């Protein structure tokens, strides 16, 4: 009940915190995950390349 | 001069092209988000019936539209991969799925946020809401199925079948408000015109463009990682500047 009153008294805060902040937080987490994945994948590929090179040597 | 578009269906040529395009999509998306939010919260007036609560549409409607379109694009790529055995198509389908799932989630979440003050309930088992929830489950099913099979080519084929069969849900979502008597409102913008204030339309379409550019930028970034991972034994990967450094 108290949430109902609060959301009607503070509609813009409710919209910002509830939907836009959540959406942008989701985008931020997705960006962080994608960047992290790229770093890890690049590291793996570099390690494989180095291992191949040391085998050839 | 005619451009040979088919050459970009090969990971070797697509990988550097995607790398060049990502910053443009990302920066344009950021600018459009700022412009869209400014118009939506400063320029656009409050709604006569819904007051300030209607401003959720500037994120809810673009998320819903993109979640549906991304599914169709994902299914089309998956079908191309299944029929023509093109490697990049299947990689694109895998790259799109998580972003599509997130947009479906944002659509459902913001819809619930709007539903509480307007309908008095966070959730109702309405045809539009239920079919959008099924869309989220289809995305999650695609991701889970793909992850559960070790061989990537077999995983691509199995997940492609699910994506193609699941695409029947997209027209159901779109037409649900016409086919059934739903609590969810029908389309406000139609071919015949709209009753929306011009600033509201501008904010919604700017946010839609921003979300599209974001989705493209993130899918391209993800597909570059997938290409790196799957083609790691290829000679061209080991010769890339970022791998050598």
PDB file of C-alpha atoms in Angstrom:
ATOM      1  CA  UNK A   1       0.000   0.000   0.000  1.00  0.00           C
ATOM      2  CA  UNK A   2       2.790   2.398   0.938  1.00  0.00           C
ATOM      3  CA  UNK A   3       4.482   1.730  -2.437  1.00  0.00           C
ATOM      4  CA  UNK A   4       1.248   2.696  -4.209  1.00  0.00           C
ATOM      5  CA  UNK A   5       1.153   6.034  -2.414  1.00  0.00           C
ATOM      6  CA  UNK A   6       4.871   6.652  -2.942  1.00  0.00           C
ATOM      7  CA  UNK A   7       4.728   5.916  -6.699  1.00  0.00           C
ATOM      8  CA  UNK A   8       1.783   8.253  -7.163  1.00  0.00           C
ATOM      9  CA  UNK A   9       3.505  11.030  -5.231  1.00  0.00           C
ATOM     10  CA  UNK A  10       6.864  10.549  -7.007  1.00  0.00           C
ATOM     11  CA  UNK A  11       6.019   9.349 -10.523  1.00  0.00           C
ATOM     12  CA  UNK A  12       9.231  10.602 -12.179  1.00  0.00           C
ATOM     13  CA  UNK A  13      11.491   9.025  -9.522  1.00  0.00           C
ATOM     14  CA  UNK A  14       9.499   5.793  -9.856  1.00  0.00           C
ATOM     15  CA  UNK A  15       9.915   5.799 -13.652  1.00  0.00           C
ATOM     16  CA  UNK A  16      13.612   6.713 -13.540  1.00  0.00           C
ATOM     17  CA  UNK A  17      14.659   4.300 -10.825  1.00  0.00           C
ATOM     18  CA  UNK A  18      12.297   1.513 -11.809  1.00  0.00           C
ATOM     19  CA  UNK A  19      12.637   1.404 -15.558  1.00  0.00           C
ATOM     20  CA  UNK A  20      15.382   3.630 -17.000  1.00  0.00           C
ATOM     21  CA  UNK A  21      17.986   2.974 -14.300  1.00  0.00           C
ATOM     22  CA  UNK A  22      17.281  -0.768 -14.496  1.00  0.00           C
ATOM     23  CA  UNK A  23      17.467  -0.749 -18.316  1.00  0.00           C
ATOM     24  CA  UNK A  24      20.752   1.185 -18.357  1.00  0.00           C
ATOM     25  CA  UNK A  25      22.158  -1.040 -15.612  1.00  0.00           C
ATOM     26  CA  UNK A  26      21.306  -4.064 -17.765  1.00  0.00           C
ATOM     27  CA  UNK A  27      23.046  -2.425 -20.752  1.00  0.00           C
ATOM     28  CA  UNK A  28      26.102  -1.657 -18.585  1.00  0.00           C
ATOM     29  CA  UNK A  29      26.300  -5.258 -17.344  1.00  0.00           C
ATOM     30  CA  UNK A  30      25.949  -6.561 -20.911  1.00  0.00           C
ATOM     31  CA  UNK A  31      28.719  -4.230 -22.156  1.00  0.00           C
ATOM     32  CA  UNK A  32      30.985  -5.302 -19.276  1.00  0.00           C
ATOM     33  CA  UNK A  33      30.323  -8.994 -20.025  1.00  0.00           C
ATOM     34  CA  UNK A  34      30.995  -8.574 -23.749  1.00  0.00           C
ATOM     35  CA  UNK A  35      34.230  -6.631 -23.115  1.00  0.00           C
ATOM     36  CA  UNK A  36      35.345  -9.221 -20.546  1.00  0.00           C
ATOM     37  CA  UNK A  37      34.569 -12.080 -22.948  1.00  0.00           C
ATOM     38  CA  UNK A  38      36.652 -10.415 -25.669  1.00  0.00           C
ATOM     39  CA  UNK A  39      39.595  -9.950 -23.291  1.00  0.00           C
ATOM     40  CA  UNK A  40      39.454 -13.602 -22.182  1.00  0.00           C
ATOM     41  CA  UNK A  41      39.112 -14.888 -25.756  1.00  0.00           C
ATOM     42  CA  UNK A  42      42.027 -12.746 -26.959  1.00  0.00           C
ATOM     43  CA  UNK A  43      44.134 -14.031 -24.053  1.00  0.00           C
ATOM     44  CA  UNK A  44      43.321 -17.645 -24.945  1.00  0.00           C
ATOM     45  CA  UNK A  45      44.163 -17.105 -28.612  1.00  0.00           C
ATOM     46  CA  UNK A  46      47.463 -15.397 -27.696  1.00  0.00           C
ATOM     47  CA  UNK A  47      48.378 -18.267 -25.354  1.00  0.00           C
ATOM     48  CA  UNK A  48      47.636 -20.807 -28.084  1.00  0.00           C
ATOM     49  CA  UNK A  49      49.736 -18.830 -30.550  1.00  0.00           C
ATOM     50  CA  UNK A  50      52.639 -18.655 -28.087  1.00  0.00           C
ATOM     51  CA  UNK A  51      52.362 -22.391 -27.384  1.00  0.00           C
ATOM     52  CA  UNK A  52      52.411 -23.155 -31.110  1.00  0.00           C
ATOM     53  CA  UNK A  53      55.442 -20.912 -31.605  1.00  0.00           C
ATOM     54  CA  UNK A  54      57.379 -22.495 -28.744  1.00  0.00           C
ATOM     55  CA  UNK A  55      56.574 -25.953 -30.180  1.00  0.00           C
ATOM     56  CA  UNK A  56      57.932 -24.900 -33.562  1.00  0.00           C
ATOM     57  CA  UNK A  57      61.115 -23.565 -31.915  1.00  0.00           C
TER      58      UNK A  57
ATOM     59  CA  UNK B   1      31.732   0.449 -58.556  1.00  0.00           C
ATOM     60  CA  UNK B   2      29.748  -2.601 -57.478  1.00  0.00           C
ATOM     61  CA  UNK B   3      30.496  -3.943 -53.995  1.00  0.00           C
ATOM     62  CA  UNK B   4      30.744  -7.687 -53.618  1.00  0.00           C
ATOM     63  CA  UNK B   5      28.611  -8.061 -50.474  1.00  0.00           C
ATOM     64  CA  UNK B   6      29.088 -11.846 -50.406  1.00  0.00           C
ATOM     65  CA  UNK B   7      32.711 -11.449 -49.421  1.00  0.00           C
ATOM     66  CA  UNK B   8      31.505 -10.049 -46.069  1.00  0.00           C
ATOM     67  CA  UNK B   9      29.815 -13.375 -45.322  1.00  0.00           C
ATOM     68  CA  UNK B  10      33.273 -14.806 -44.647  1.00  0.00           C
ATOM     69  CA  UNK B  11      34.591 -14.350 -41.073  1.00  0.00           C
ATOM     70  CA  UNK B  12      37.991 -13.241 -42.459  1.00  0.00           C
ATOM     71  CA  UNK B  13      36.513 -10.128 -44.094  1.00  0.00           C
ATOM     72  CA  UNK B  14      33.641  -9.570 -41.667  1.00  0.00           C
ATOM     73  CA  UNK B  15      35.829  -9.497 -38.551  1.00  0.00           C
ATOM     74  CA  UNK B  16      37.811  -6.326 -39.480  1.00  0.00           C
ATOM     75  CA  UNK B  17      34.700  -4.664 -40.972  1.00  0.00           C
ATOM     76  CA  UNK B  18      32.782  -5.217 -37.712  1.00  0.00           C
ATOM     77  CA  UNK B  19      35.706  -3.776 -35.775  1.00  0.00           C
ATOM     78  CA  UNK B  20      35.537  -0.577 -37.824  1.00  0.00           C
ATOM     79  CA  UNK B  21      31.747  -0.259 -37.549  1.00  0.00           C
ATOM     80  CA  UNK B  22      31.372  -0.815 -33.780  1.00  0.00           C
ATOM     81  CA  UNK B  23      32.611   2.642 -32.610  1.00  0.00           C
ATOM     82  CA  UNK B  24      30.275   4.394 -35.071  1.00  0.00           C
ATOM     83  CA  UNK B  25      27.231   2.459 -33.885  1.00  0.00           C
ATOM     84  CA  UNK B  26      28.200   2.845 -30.219  1.00  0.00           C
ATOM     85  CA  UNK B  27      28.811   6.614 -30.363  1.00  0.00           C
ATOM     86  CA  UNK B  28      25.656   7.252 -32.442  1.00  0.00           C
ATOM     87  CA  UNK B  29      23.669   5.181 -29.950  1.00  0.00           C
ATOM     88  CA  UNK B  30      25.003   7.184 -27.003  1.00  0.00           C
ATOM     89  CA  UNK B  31      24.136  10.505 -28.678  1.00  0.00           C
ATOM     90  CA  UNK B  32      20.640   9.319 -29.615  1.00  0.00           C
ATOM     91  CA  UNK B  33      19.989   8.022 -26.078  1.00  0.00           C
ATOM     92  CA  UNK B  34      20.878  11.477 -24.711  1.00  0.00           C
ATOM     93  CA  UNK B  35      18.686  13.253 -27.291  1.00  0.00           C
ATOM     94  CA  UNK B  36      15.796  10.798 -26.831  1.00  0.00           C
ATOM     95  CA  UNK B  37      15.846  11.108 -23.047  1.00  0.00           C
ATOM     96  CA  UNK B  38      16.006  14.900 -23.287  1.00  0.00           C
ATOM     97  CA  UNK B  39      12.976  15.060 -25.605  1.00  0.00           C
ATOM     98  CA  UNK B  40      11.129  12.398 -23.608  1.00  0.00           C
ATOM     99  CA  UNK B  41      11.608  13.972 -20.182  1.00  0.00           C
ATOM    100  CA  UNK B  42      12.021  17.696 -20.875  1.00  0.00           C
ATOM    101  CA  UNK B  43      10.232  18.529 -24.145  1.00  0.00           C
ATOM    102  CA  UNK B  44       7.343  16.028 -24.250  1.00  0.00           C
ATOM    103  CA  UNK B  45       4.310  17.053 -22.173  1.00  0.00           C
ATOM    104  CA  UNK B  46       2.655  14.880 -19.532  1.00  0.00           C
ATOM    105  CA  UNK B  47      -0.166  12.646 -20.774  1.00  0.00           C
ATOM    106  CA  UNK B  48      -3.719  13.812 -20.133  1.00  0.00           C
ATOM    107  CA  UNK B  49      -4.818  10.476 -18.629  1.00  0.00           C
ATOM    108  CA  UNK B  50      -1.635   8.739 -17.476  1.00  0.00           C
ATOM    109  CA  UNK B  51       0.293  11.767 -16.216  1.00  0.00           C
ATOM    110  CA  UNK B  52       4.042  11.146 -15.927  1.00  0.00           C
ATOM    111  CA  UNK B  53       3.723   7.342 -15.907  1.00  0.00           C
ATOM    112  CA  UNK B  54       3.374   7.199 -19.690  1.00  0.00           C
ATOM    113  CA  UNK B  55       7.078   8.179 -20.032  1.00  0.00           C
ATOM    114  CA  UNK B  56       7.936   4.500 -19.535  1.00  0.00           C
ATOM    115  CA  UNK B  57       6.930   3.999 -23.199  1.00  0.00           C
ATOM    116  CA  UNK B  58      10.185   5.615 -24.367  1.00  0.00           C
ATOM    117  CA  UNK B  59      12.055   2.524 -23.184  1.00  0.00           C
ATOM    118  CA  UNK B  60       9.198  -0.024 -23.119  1.00  0.00           C
ATOM    119  CA  UNK B  61       8.048   0.306 -26.741  1.00  0.00           C
ATOM    120  CA  UNK B  62      11.557   0.301 -28.323  1.00  0.00           C
ATOM    121  CA  UNK B  63      12.550  -2.711 -26.178  1.00  0.00           C
ATOM    122  CA  UNK B  64       9.437  -4.623 -27.219  1.00  0.00           C
ATOM    123  CA  UNK B  65       9.872  -3.829 -30.930  1.00  0.00           C
ATOM    124  CA  UNK B  66      13.569  -4.727 -30.870  1.00  0.00           C
ATOM    125  CA  UNK B  67      13.014  -7.954 -28.915  1.00  0.00           C
ATOM    126  CA  UNK B  68      10.625  -9.126 -31.662  1.00  0.00           C
ATOM    127  CA  UNK B  69      12.726  -7.974 -34.623  1.00  0.00           C
ATOM    128  CA  UNK B  70      15.937  -9.376 -33.130  1.00  0.00           C
ATOM    129  CA  UNK B  71      14.238 -12.750 -32.808  1.00  0.00           C
ATOM    130  CA  UNK B  72      13.269 -12.712 -36.492  1.00  0.00           C
ATOM    131  CA  UNK B  73      16.791 -11.632 -37.481  1.00  0.00           C
ATOM    132  CA  UNK B  74      18.282 -14.330 -35.241  1.00  0.00           C
ATOM    133  CA  UNK B  75      15.958 -16.972 -36.758  1.00  0.00           C
ATOM    134  CA  UNK B  76      16.826 -15.772 -40.295  1.00  0.00           C
ATOM    135  CA  UNK B  77      20.562 -16.042 -39.589  1.00  0.00           C
ATOM    136  CA  UNK B  78      20.058 -19.442 -37.951  1.00  0.00           C
ATOM    137  CA  UNK B  79      18.051 -20.627 -40.992  1.00  0.00           C
ATOM    138  CA  UNK B  80      20.786 -19.394 -43.354  1.00  0.00           C
ATOM    139  CA  UNK B  81      23.352 -21.289 -41.309  1.00  0.00           C
ATOM    140  CA  UNK B  82      21.202 -24.418 -41.346  1.00  0.00           C
ATOM    141  CA  UNK B  83      20.388 -24.343 -45.066  1.00  0.00           C
ATOM    142  CA  UNK B  84      23.634 -23.047 -46.599  1.00  0.00           C
ATOM    143  CA  UNK B  85      25.986 -24.165 -43.815  1.00  0.00           C
ATOM    144  CA  UNK B  86      27.480 -20.674 -43.605  1.00  0.00           C
ATOM    145  CA  UNK B  87      29.629 -20.307 -40.503  1.00  0.00           C
ATOM    146  CA  UNK B  88      29.127 -16.588 -39.954  1.00  0.00           C
ATOM    147  CA  UNK B  89      25.301 -16.818 -40.053  1.00  0.00           C
ATOM    148  CA  UNK B  90      25.233 -19.227 -37.125  1.00  0.00           C
ATOM    149  CA  UNK B  91      27.736 -17.091 -35.233  1.00  0.00           C
ATOM    150  CA  UNK B  92      25.536 -14.026 -35.795  1.00  0.00           C
ATOM    151  CA  UNK B  93      22.494 -15.923 -34.477  1.00  0.00           C
ATOM    152  CA  UNK B  94      24.435 -16.838 -31.317  1.00  0.00           C
ATOM    153  CA  UNK B  95      25.606 -13.244 -30.915  1.00  0.00           C
ATOM    154  CA  UNK B  96      22.119 -11.773 -31.230  1.00  0.00           C
ATOM    155  CA  UNK B  97      20.343 -14.132 -28.776  1.00  0.00           C
ATOM    156  CA  UNK B  98      21.585 -12.658 -25.438  1.00  0.00           C
ATOM    157  CA  UNK B  99      20.814  -9.085 -26.537  1.00  0.00           C
ATOM    158  CA  UNK B 100      17.360 -10.126 -27.714  1.00  0.00           C
ATOM    159  CA  UNK B 101      16.722 -11.847 -24.389  1.00  0.00           C
ATOM    160  CA  UNK B 102      17.753  -8.716 -22.491  1.00  0.00           C
ATOM    161  CA  UNK B 103      15.441  -6.528 -24.573  1.00  0.00           C
ATOM    162  CA  UNK B 104      12.576  -8.980 -23.978  1.00  0.00           C
ATOM    163  CA  UNK B 105      13.324  -8.834 -20.246  1.00  0.00           C
ATOM    164  CA  UNK B 106      13.439  -5.000 -20.255  1.00  0.00           C
ATOM    165  CA  UNK B 107      10.143  -4.961 -22.154  1.00  0.00           C
ATOM    166  CA  UNK B 108       8.476  -7.215 -19.569  1.00  0.00           C
ATOM    167  CA  UNK B 109      10.047  -5.406 -16.621  1.00  0.00           C
ATOM    168  CA  UNK B 110       9.104  -1.894 -17.760  1.00  0.00           C
ATOM    169  CA  UNK B 111       5.655  -3.162 -18.734  1.00  0.00           C
ATOM    170  CA  UNK B 112       5.166  -4.439 -15.181  1.00  0.00           C
ATOM    171  CA  UNK B 113       6.361  -1.082 -13.809  1.00  0.00           C
ATOM    172  CA  UNK B 114       3.754   0.673 -15.945  1.00  0.00           C
ATOM    173  CA  UNK B 115       1.044  -1.901 -15.172  1.00  0.00           C
ATOM    174  CA  UNK B 116       1.135  -1.388 -11.425  1.00  0.00           C
ATOM    175  CA  UNK B 117       0.008   2.271 -11.370  1.00  0.00           C
ATOM    176  CA  UNK B 118      -2.204   1.969 -14.485  1.00  0.00           C
ATOM    177  CA  UNK B 119      -3.864  -1.449 -14.101  1.00  0.00           C
ATOM    178  CA  UNK B 120      -3.271  -1.948 -10.390  1.00  0.00           C
ATOM    179  CA  UNK B 121      -1.289  -5.152 -11.054  1.00  0.00           C
ATOM    180  CA  UNK B 122       2.339  -5.931 -11.898  1.00  0.00           C
ATOM    181  CA  UNK B 123       1.303  -8.837 -14.101  1.00  0.00           C
ATOM    182  CA  UNK B 124      -1.809 -10.222 -15.778  1.00  0.00           C
ATOM    183  CA  UNK B 125      -2.014 -13.342 -17.954  1.00  0.00           C
ATOM    184  CA  UNK B 126      -2.908 -11.231 -20.942  1.00  0.00           C
ATOM    185  CA  UNK B 127      -2.220 -12.550 -24.492  1.00  0.00           C
ATOM    186  CA  UNK B 128       0.352  -9.826 -25.287  1.00  0.00           C
ATOM    187  CA  UNK B 129       2.224 -10.198 -21.987  1.00  0.00           C
ATOM    188  CA  UNK B 130       2.163 -13.995 -22.074  1.00  0.00           C
ATOM    189  CA  UNK B 131       3.386 -14.215 -25.683  1.00  0.00           C
ATOM    190  CA  UNK B 132       6.223 -11.755 -24.876  1.00  0.00           C
ATOM    191  CA  UNK B 133       7.135 -13.935 -21.868  1.00  0.00           C
ATOM    192  CA  UNK B 134       7.211 -16.945 -24.221  1.00  0.00           C
ATOM    193  CA  UNK B 135       9.579 -14.944 -26.455  1.00  0.00           C
ATOM    194  CA  UNK B 136      11.932 -14.474 -23.486  1.00  0.00           C
ATOM    195  CA  UNK B 137      11.773 -18.231 -22.807  1.00  0.00           C
ATOM    196  CA  UNK B 138      12.502 -18.952 -26.489  1.00  0.00           C
ATOM    197  CA  UNK B 139      15.617 -16.766 -26.329  1.00  0.00           C
ATOM    198  CA  UNK B 140      16.713 -18.483 -23.109  1.00  0.00           C
ATOM    199  CA  UNK B 141      15.959 -21.875 -24.667  1.00  0.00           C
ATOM    200  CA  UNK B 142      18.081 -21.017 -27.713  1.00  0.00           C
ATOM    201  CA  UNK B 143      21.003 -19.926 -25.497  1.00  0.00           C
ATOM    202  CA  UNK B 144      20.686 -22.951 -23.185  1.00  0.00           C
ATOM    203  CA  UNK B 145      20.379 -25.450 -26.045  1.00  0.00           C
ATOM    204  CA  UNK B 146      23.399 -23.966 -27.812  1.00  0.00           C
ATOM    205  CA  UNK B 147      25.445 -24.058 -24.618  1.00  0.00           C
ATOM    206  CA  UNK B 148      24.466 -27.643 -23.808  1.00  0.00           C
ATOM    207  CA  UNK B 149      26.059 -29.142 -26.963  1.00  0.00           C
ATOM    208  CA  UNK B 150      29.865 -29.233 -27.059  1.00  0.00           C
ATOM    209  CA  UNK B 151      30.316 -29.376 -30.834  1.00  0.00           C
ATOM    210  CA  UNK B 152      29.553 -25.825 -32.082  1.00  0.00           C
ATOM    211  CA  UNK B 153      28.334 -26.939 -35.524  1.00  0.00           C
ATOM    212  CA  UNK B 154      25.874 -29.434 -34.014  1.00  0.00           C
ATOM    213  CA  UNK B 155      24.824 -26.814 -31.456  1.00  0.00           C
ATOM    214  CA  UNK B 156      24.190 -24.346 -34.310  1.00  0.00           C
ATOM    215  CA  UNK B 157      21.920 -26.814 -36.118  1.00  0.00           C
ATOM    216  CA  UNK B 158      19.913 -27.803 -33.025  1.00  0.00           C
ATOM    217  CA  UNK B 159      19.469 -24.198 -31.860  1.00  0.00           C
ATOM    218  CA  UNK B 160      18.558 -23.107 -35.409  1.00  0.00           C
ATOM    219  CA  UNK B 161      15.598 -25.495 -35.428  1.00  0.00           C
ATOM    220  CA  UNK B 162      14.342 -24.040 -32.159  1.00  0.00           C
ATOM    221  CA  UNK B 163      14.800 -20.476 -33.468  1.00  0.00           C
ATOM    222  CA  UNK B 164      12.913 -21.220 -36.702  1.00  0.00           C
ATOM    223  CA  UNK B 165      10.010 -22.978 -34.960  1.00  0.00           C
ATOM    224  CA  UNK B 166       9.868 -20.250 -32.298  1.00  0.00           C
ATOM    225  CA  UNK B 167       9.588 -17.469 -34.872  1.00  0.00           C
ATOM    226  CA  UNK B 168       5.879 -18.320 -35.186  1.00  0.00           C
ATOM    227  CA  UNK B 169       5.494 -16.590 -31.805  1.00  0.00           C
ATOM    228  CA  UNK B 170       6.480 -13.154 -33.176  1.00  0.00           C
ATOM    229  CA  UNK B 171       3.334 -12.546 -35.290  1.00  0.00           C
ATOM    230  CA  UNK B 172       1.323 -13.905 -32.351  1.00  0.00           C
ATOM    231  CA  UNK B 173       2.814 -11.176 -30.125  1.00  0.00           C
ATOM    232  CA  UNK B 174       2.150  -8.486 -32.723  1.00  0.00           C
ATOM    233  CA  UNK B 175      -1.416  -9.478 -33.564  1.00  0.00           C
ATOM    234  CA  UNK B 176      -2.394 -10.624 -30.042  1.00  0.00           C
ATOM    235  CA  UNK B 177      -4.061  -7.286 -29.308  1.00  0.00           C
ATOM    236  CA  UNK B 178      -6.208  -7.682 -32.442  1.00  0.00           C
ATOM    237  CA  UNK B 179      -6.959 -11.402 -32.243  1.00  0.00           C
ATOM    238  CA  UNK B 180      -7.924 -11.468 -28.563  1.00  0.00           C
ATOM    239  CA  UNK B 181      -9.675  -9.147 -26.191  1.00  0.00           C
ATOM    240  CA  UNK B 182      -6.630  -8.026 -24.219  1.00  0.00           C
ATOM    241  CA  UNK B 183      -6.008  -5.633 -21.366  1.00  0.00           C
ATOM    242  CA  UNK B 184      -2.881  -4.440 -23.182  1.00  0.00           C
ATOM    243  CA  UNK B 185      -3.677  -1.506 -25.442  1.00  0.00           C
ATOM    244  CA  UNK B 186      -3.485  -1.762 -29.233  1.00  0.00           C
ATOM    245  CA  UNK B 187      -0.979   0.024 -31.469  1.00  0.00           C
ATOM    246  CA  UNK B 188      -0.968   3.792 -30.957  1.00  0.00           C
ATOM    247  CA  UNK B 189       0.961   4.423 -34.165  1.00  0.00           C
ATOM    248  CA  UNK B 190      -0.771   3.056 -37.248  1.00  0.00           C
ATOM    249  CA  UNK B 191      -0.339   3.487 -41.003  1.00  0.00           C
ATOM    250  CA  UNK B 192      -3.412   5.721 -40.955  1.00  0.00           C
ATOM    251  CA  UNK B 193      -1.804   8.120 -38.438  1.00  0.00           C
ATOM    252  CA  UNK B 194      -1.516   8.651 -34.704  1.00  0.00           C
ATOM    253  CA  UNK B 195      -3.018  10.745 -31.948  1.00  0.00           C
ATOM    254  CA  UNK B 196       0.334  11.012 -30.141  1.00  0.00           C
ATOM    255  CA  UNK B 197       1.891  14.421 -29.507  1.00  0.00           C
ATOM    256  CA  UNK B 198       4.740  15.114 -31.933  1.00  0.00           C
ATOM    257  CA  UNK B 199       7.341  15.409 -29.134  1.00  0.00           C
ATOM    258  CA  UNK B 200       6.256  12.012 -27.765  1.00  0.00           C
ATOM    259  CA  UNK B 201       6.706  10.486 -31.227  1.00  0.00           C
ATOM    260  CA  UNK B 202      10.118  12.115 -31.630  1.00  0.00           C
ATOM    261  CA  UNK B 203      11.270  10.806 -28.238  1.00  0.00           C
ATOM    262  CA  UNK B 204       9.994   7.306 -28.950  1.00  0.00           C
ATOM    263  CA  UNK B 205      11.549   7.038 -32.418  1.00  0.00           C
ATOM    264  CA  UNK B 206      14.859   8.536 -31.228  1.00  0.00           C
ATOM    265  CA  UNK B 207      15.009   6.013 -28.392  1.00  0.00           C
ATOM    266  CA  UNK B 208      14.082   3.258 -30.853  1.00  0.00           C
ATOM    267  CA  UNK B 209      16.992   4.266 -33.114  1.00  0.00           C
ATOM    268  CA  UNK B 210      19.320   4.462 -30.077  1.00  0.00           C
ATOM    269  CA  UNK B 211      18.314   0.973 -28.930  1.00  0.00           C
ATOM    270  CA  UNK B 212      18.798  -0.396 -32.468  1.00  0.00           C
ATOM    271  CA  UNK B 213      22.289   1.079 -32.740  1.00  0.00           C
ATOM    272  CA  UNK B 214      23.130  -0.256 -29.271  1.00  0.00           C
ATOM    273  CA  UNK B 215      21.883  -3.743 -30.225  1.00  0.00           C
ATOM    274  CA  UNK B 216      23.928  -3.714 -33.458  1.00  0.00           C
ATOM    275  CA  UNK B 217      27.090  -2.488 -31.684  1.00  0.00           C
ATOM    276  CA  UNK B 218      26.836  -5.096 -28.935  1.00  0.00           C
ATOM    277  CA  UNK B 219      25.987  -7.956 -31.340  1.00  0.00           C
ATOM    278  CA  UNK B 220      28.952  -7.053 -33.561  1.00  0.00           C
ATOM    279  CA  UNK B 221      31.276  -6.947 -30.534  1.00  0.00           C
ATOM    280  CA  UNK B 222      29.992 -10.315 -29.370  1.00  0.00           C
ATOM    281  CA  UNK B 223      30.277 -11.919 -32.806  1.00  0.00           C
ATOM    282  CA  UNK B 224      33.937 -10.827 -33.011  1.00  0.00           C
ATOM    283  CA  UNK B 225      34.627 -12.805 -29.822  1.00  0.00           C
ATOM    284  CA  UNK B 226      32.742 -15.798 -31.220  1.00  0.00           C
ATOM    285  CA  UNK B 227      34.756 -15.606 -34.467  1.00  0.00           C
ATOM    286  CA  UNK B 228      38.007 -15.442 -32.465  1.00  0.00           C
ATOM    287  CA  UNK B 229      36.946 -18.418 -30.370  1.00  0.00           C
ATOM    288  CA  UNK B 230      35.783 -20.643 -33.214  1.00  0.00           C
ATOM    289  CA  UNK B 231      38.443 -19.753 -35.761  1.00  0.00           C
ATOM    290  CA  UNK B 232      41.315 -19.736 -33.259  1.00  0.00           C
ATOM    291  CA  UNK B 233      43.144 -22.480 -35.142  1.00  0.00           C
ATOM    292  CA  UNK B 234      43.025 -20.575 -38.439  1.00  0.00           C
ATOM    293  CA  UNK B 235      46.169 -18.900 -39.696  1.00  0.00           C
ATOM    294  CA  UNK B 236      44.469 -15.521 -40.280  1.00  0.00           C
ATOM    295  CA  UNK B 237      43.523 -15.287 -36.590  1.00  0.00           C
ATOM    296  CA  UNK B 238      47.128 -15.764 -35.443  1.00  0.00           C
ATOM    297  CA  UNK B 239      48.190 -12.995 -37.837  1.00  0.00           C
ATOM    298  CA  UNK B 240      45.759 -10.409 -36.431  1.00  0.00           C
ATOM    299  CA  UNK B 241      47.426  -7.332 -34.909  1.00  0.00           C
ATOM    300  CA  UNK B 242      45.495  -7.680 -31.605  1.00  0.00           C
ATOM    301  CA  UNK B 243      46.584 -11.329 -31.277  1.00  0.00           C
ATOM    302  CA  UNK B 244      50.239 -10.570 -32.042  1.00  0.00           C
ATOM    303  CA  UNK B 245      50.457  -7.667 -29.577  1.00  0.00           C
TER     304      UNK B 245
END
